[in-house]
PDB file of C-alpha atoms in Angstrom:
ATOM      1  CA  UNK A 787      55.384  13.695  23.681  1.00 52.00           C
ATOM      2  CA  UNK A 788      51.398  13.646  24.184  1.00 62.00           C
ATOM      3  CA  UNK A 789      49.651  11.068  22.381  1.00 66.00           C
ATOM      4  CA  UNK A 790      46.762  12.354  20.117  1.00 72.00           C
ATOM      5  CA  UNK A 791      43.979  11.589  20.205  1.00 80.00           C
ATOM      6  CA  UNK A 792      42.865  10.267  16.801  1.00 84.00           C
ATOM      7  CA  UNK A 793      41.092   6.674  16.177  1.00 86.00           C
ATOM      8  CA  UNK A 794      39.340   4.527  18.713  1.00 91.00           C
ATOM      9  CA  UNK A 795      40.129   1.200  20.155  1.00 91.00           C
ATOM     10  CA  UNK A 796      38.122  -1.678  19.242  1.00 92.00           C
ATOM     11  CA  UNK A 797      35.545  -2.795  21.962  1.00 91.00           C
ATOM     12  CA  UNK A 798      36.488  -6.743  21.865  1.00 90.00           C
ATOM     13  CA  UNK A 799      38.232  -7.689  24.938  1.00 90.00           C
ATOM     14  CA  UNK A 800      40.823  -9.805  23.631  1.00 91.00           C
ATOM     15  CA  UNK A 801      41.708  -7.239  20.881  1.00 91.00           C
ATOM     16  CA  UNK A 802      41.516  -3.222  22.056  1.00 90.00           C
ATOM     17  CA  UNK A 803      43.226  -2.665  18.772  1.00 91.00           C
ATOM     18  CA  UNK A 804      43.694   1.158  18.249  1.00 90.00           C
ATOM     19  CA  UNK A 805      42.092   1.791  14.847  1.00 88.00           C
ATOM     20  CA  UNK A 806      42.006   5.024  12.878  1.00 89.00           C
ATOM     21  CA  UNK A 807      39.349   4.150  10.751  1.00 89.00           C
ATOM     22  CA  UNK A 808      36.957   2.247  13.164  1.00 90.00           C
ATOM     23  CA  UNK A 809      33.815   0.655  11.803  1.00 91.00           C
ATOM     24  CA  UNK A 810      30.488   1.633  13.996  1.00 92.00           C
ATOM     25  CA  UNK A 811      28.195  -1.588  14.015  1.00 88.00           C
ATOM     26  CA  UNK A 812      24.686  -0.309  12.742  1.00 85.00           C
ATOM     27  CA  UNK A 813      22.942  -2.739  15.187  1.00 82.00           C
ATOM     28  CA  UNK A 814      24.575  -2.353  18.341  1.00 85.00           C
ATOM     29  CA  UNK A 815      26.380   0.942  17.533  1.00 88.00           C
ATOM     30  CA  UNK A 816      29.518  -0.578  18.978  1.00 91.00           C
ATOM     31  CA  UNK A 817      33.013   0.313  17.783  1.00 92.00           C
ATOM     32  CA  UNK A 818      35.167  -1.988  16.166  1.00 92.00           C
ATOM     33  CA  UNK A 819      38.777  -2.350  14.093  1.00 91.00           C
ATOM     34  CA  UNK A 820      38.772  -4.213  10.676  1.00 90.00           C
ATOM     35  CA  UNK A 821      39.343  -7.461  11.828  1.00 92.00           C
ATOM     36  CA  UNK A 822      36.043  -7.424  13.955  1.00 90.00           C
ATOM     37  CA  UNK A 823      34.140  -4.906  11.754  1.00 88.00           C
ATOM     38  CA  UNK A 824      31.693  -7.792  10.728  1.00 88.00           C
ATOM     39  CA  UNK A 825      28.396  -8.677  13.320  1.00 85.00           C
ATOM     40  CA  UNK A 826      29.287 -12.301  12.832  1.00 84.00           C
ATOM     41  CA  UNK A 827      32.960 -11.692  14.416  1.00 87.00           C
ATOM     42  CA  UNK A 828      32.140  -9.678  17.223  1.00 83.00           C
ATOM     43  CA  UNK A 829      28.866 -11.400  17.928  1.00 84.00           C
ATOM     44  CA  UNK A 830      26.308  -8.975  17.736  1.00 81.00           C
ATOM     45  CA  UNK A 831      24.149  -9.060  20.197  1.00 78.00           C
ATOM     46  CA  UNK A 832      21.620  -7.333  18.050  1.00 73.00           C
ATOM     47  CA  UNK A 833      21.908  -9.796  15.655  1.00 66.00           C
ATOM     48  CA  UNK A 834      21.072 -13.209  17.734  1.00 56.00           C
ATOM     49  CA  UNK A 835      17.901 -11.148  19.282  1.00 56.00           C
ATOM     50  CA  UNK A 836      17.028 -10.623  15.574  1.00 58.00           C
ATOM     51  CA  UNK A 837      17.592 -14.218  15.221  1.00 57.00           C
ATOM     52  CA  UNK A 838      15.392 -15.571  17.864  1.00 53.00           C
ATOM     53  CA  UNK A 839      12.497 -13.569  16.501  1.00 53.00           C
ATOM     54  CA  UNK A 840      12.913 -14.131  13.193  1.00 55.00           C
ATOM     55  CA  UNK A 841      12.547 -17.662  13.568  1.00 54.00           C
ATOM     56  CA  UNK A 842       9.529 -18.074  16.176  1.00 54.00           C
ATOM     57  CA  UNK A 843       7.694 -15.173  14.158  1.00 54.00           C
ATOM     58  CA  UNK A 844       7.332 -16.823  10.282  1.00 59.00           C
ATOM     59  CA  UNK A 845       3.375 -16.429  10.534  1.00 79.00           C
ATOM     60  CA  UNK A 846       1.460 -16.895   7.416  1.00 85.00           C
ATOM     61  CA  UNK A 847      -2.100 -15.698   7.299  1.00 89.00           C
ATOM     62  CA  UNK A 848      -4.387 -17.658   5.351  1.00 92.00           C
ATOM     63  CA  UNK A 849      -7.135 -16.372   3.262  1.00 92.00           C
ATOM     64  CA  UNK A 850     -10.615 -16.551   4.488  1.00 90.00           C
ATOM     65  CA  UNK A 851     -12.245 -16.673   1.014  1.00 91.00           C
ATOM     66  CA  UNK A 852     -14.066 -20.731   0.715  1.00 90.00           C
ATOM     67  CA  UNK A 853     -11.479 -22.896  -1.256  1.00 90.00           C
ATOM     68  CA  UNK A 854      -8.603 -20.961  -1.236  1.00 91.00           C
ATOM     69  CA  UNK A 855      -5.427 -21.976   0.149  1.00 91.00           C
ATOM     70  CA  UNK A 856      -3.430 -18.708  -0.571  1.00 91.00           C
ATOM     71  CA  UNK A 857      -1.565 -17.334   2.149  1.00 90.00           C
ATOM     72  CA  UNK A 858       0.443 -14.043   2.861  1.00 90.00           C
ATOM     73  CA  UNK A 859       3.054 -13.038   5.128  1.00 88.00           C
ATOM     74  CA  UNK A 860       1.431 -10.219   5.914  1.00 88.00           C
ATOM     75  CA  UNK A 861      -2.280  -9.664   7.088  1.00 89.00           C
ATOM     76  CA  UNK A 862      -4.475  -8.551   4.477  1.00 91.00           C
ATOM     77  CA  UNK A 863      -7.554  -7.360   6.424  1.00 91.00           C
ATOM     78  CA  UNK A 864     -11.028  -6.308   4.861  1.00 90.00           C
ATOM     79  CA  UNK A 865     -11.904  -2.746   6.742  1.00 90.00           C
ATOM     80  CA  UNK A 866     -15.554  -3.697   6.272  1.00 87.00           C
ATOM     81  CA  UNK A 867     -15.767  -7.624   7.492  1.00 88.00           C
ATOM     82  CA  UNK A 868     -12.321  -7.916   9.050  1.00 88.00           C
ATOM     83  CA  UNK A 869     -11.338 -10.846   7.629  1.00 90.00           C
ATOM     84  CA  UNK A 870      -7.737 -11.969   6.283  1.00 92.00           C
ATOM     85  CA  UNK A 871      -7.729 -12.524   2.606  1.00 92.00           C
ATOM     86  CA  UNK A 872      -4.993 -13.156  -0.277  1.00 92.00           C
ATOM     87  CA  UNK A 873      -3.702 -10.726  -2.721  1.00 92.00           C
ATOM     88  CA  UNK A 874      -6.334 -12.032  -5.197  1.00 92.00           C
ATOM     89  CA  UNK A 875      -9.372 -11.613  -3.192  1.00 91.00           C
ATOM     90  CA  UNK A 876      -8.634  -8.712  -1.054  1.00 90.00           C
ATOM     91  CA  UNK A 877     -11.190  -6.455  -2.865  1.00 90.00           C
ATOM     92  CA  UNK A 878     -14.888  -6.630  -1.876  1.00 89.00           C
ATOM     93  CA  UNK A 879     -15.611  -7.314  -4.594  1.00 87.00           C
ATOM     94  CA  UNK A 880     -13.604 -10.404  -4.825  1.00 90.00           C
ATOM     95  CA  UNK A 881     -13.967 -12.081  -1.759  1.00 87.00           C
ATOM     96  CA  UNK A 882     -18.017 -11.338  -1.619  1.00 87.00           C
ATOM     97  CA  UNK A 883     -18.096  -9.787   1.242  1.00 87.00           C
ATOM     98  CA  UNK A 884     -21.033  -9.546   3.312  1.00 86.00           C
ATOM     99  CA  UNK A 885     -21.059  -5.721   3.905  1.00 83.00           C
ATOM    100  CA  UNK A 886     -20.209  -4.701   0.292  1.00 81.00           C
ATOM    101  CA  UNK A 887     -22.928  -1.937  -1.048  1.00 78.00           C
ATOM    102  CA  UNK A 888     -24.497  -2.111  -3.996  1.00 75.00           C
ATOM    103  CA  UNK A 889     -23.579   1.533  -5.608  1.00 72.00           C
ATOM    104  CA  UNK A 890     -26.528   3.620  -6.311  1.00 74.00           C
ATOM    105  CA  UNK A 891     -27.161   4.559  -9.878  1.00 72.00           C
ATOM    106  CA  UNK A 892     -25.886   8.131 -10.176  1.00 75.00           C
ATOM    107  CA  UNK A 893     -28.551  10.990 -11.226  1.00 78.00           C
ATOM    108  CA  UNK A 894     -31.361   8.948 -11.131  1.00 76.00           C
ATOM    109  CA  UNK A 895     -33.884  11.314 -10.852  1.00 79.00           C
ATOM    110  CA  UNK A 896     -31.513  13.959 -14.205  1.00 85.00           C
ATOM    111  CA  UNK A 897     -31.398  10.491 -16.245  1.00 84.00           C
ATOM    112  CA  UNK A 898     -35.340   9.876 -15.464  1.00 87.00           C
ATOM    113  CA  UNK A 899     -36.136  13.706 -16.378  1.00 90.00           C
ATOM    114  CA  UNK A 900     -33.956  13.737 -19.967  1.00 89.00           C
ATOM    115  CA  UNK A 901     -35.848  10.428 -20.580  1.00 90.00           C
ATOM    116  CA  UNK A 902     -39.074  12.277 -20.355  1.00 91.00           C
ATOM    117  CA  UNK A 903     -37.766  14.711 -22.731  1.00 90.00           C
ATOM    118  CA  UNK A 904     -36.853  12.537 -24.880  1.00 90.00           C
ATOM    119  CA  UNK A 905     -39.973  10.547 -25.193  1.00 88.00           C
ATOM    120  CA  UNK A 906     -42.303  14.005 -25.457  1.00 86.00           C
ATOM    121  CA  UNK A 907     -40.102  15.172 -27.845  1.00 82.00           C
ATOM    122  CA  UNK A 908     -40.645  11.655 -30.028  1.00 79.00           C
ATOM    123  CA  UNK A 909     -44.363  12.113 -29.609  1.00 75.00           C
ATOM    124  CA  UNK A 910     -44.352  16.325 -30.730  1.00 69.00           C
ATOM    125  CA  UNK A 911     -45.096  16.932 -34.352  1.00 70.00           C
ATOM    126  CA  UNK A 912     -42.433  17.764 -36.182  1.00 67.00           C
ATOM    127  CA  UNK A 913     -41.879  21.565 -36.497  1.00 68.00           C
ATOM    128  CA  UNK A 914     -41.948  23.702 -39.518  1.00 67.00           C
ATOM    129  CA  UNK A 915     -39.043  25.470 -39.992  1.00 64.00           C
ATOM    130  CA  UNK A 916     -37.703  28.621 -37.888  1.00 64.00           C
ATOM    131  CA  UNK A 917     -39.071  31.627 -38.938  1.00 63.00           C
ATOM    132  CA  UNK A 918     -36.926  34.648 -38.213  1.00 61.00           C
ATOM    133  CA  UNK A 919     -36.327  38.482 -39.412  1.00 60.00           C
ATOM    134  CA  UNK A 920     -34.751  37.326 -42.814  1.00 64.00           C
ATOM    135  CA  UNK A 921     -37.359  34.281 -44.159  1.00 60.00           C
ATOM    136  CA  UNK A 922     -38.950  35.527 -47.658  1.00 58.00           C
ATOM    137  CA  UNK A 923     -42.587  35.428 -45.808  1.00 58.00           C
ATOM    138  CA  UNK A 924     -41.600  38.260 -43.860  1.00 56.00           C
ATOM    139  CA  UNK A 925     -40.093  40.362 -46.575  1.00 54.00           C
ATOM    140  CA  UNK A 926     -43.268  40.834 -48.268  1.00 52.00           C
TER     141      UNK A 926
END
């Protein structure tokens, strides 16, 4: 009788277990039975390369701002000065940074114009009344 062919065999040496439910490693897509389903038991190689990095690459980034000693784990860089800064001062604000532009007042010249109004209107003598189609003057 033919043997089907259902399940896979687990990819340790010492163990080529047939399993019907194999687990696929997510790191080094390798297939493995129960028993070795875990990185740590079939020592992923994935895993140690992972490792290695992990442990040579814990860079902090200090902030550039005078007197602080925050750091990040990530760079937090200024587009304008490109300088690393902490979570506090990471606005231009905060950190004062050298290329930060004053904002313009907006409508100037419209908020100079309605002052002018204003002040000629202050100055006018106060008007009369309106006089339209229905005051008593015009009746008569």
């Amino acid at each position: 009788m033919a043997e089907l062919n259902i399940g896979k065999h687990c990819e340790i040496e010492s163990c080529k277990q047939k399993d019907f439910l194999p687990f696929v490693c997510s790191s080094c897509s390798g297939v493995f039975c129960l028993e070795h389903r875990s990185r740590d038991s079939h020592s992923c190689p994935e895993v140690l390369v992972k490792k290695e990095i992990g442990s040579g690459g814990s860079k902090s980034y200090p902030c550039s701002y005078e007197d602080c000693k925050g750091k990040e784990l990530l760079p937090v860089i200024c587009p304008h000065c490109e300088k690393h800064f902490c979570l506090t001062h990471r606005h231009q604000d905060d950190h004062k940074c050298e290329k930060l532009e004053i904002p313009k007042p907006r409508m100037a010249a419209t908020q100079e114009l309605v002052q002018k109004i204003v002040e000629s209107k202050k100055n006018a003598p106060p008007s009369k009344g309106r006089k339209g189609a229905k005051n008593a003057a015009t009746i008569i």
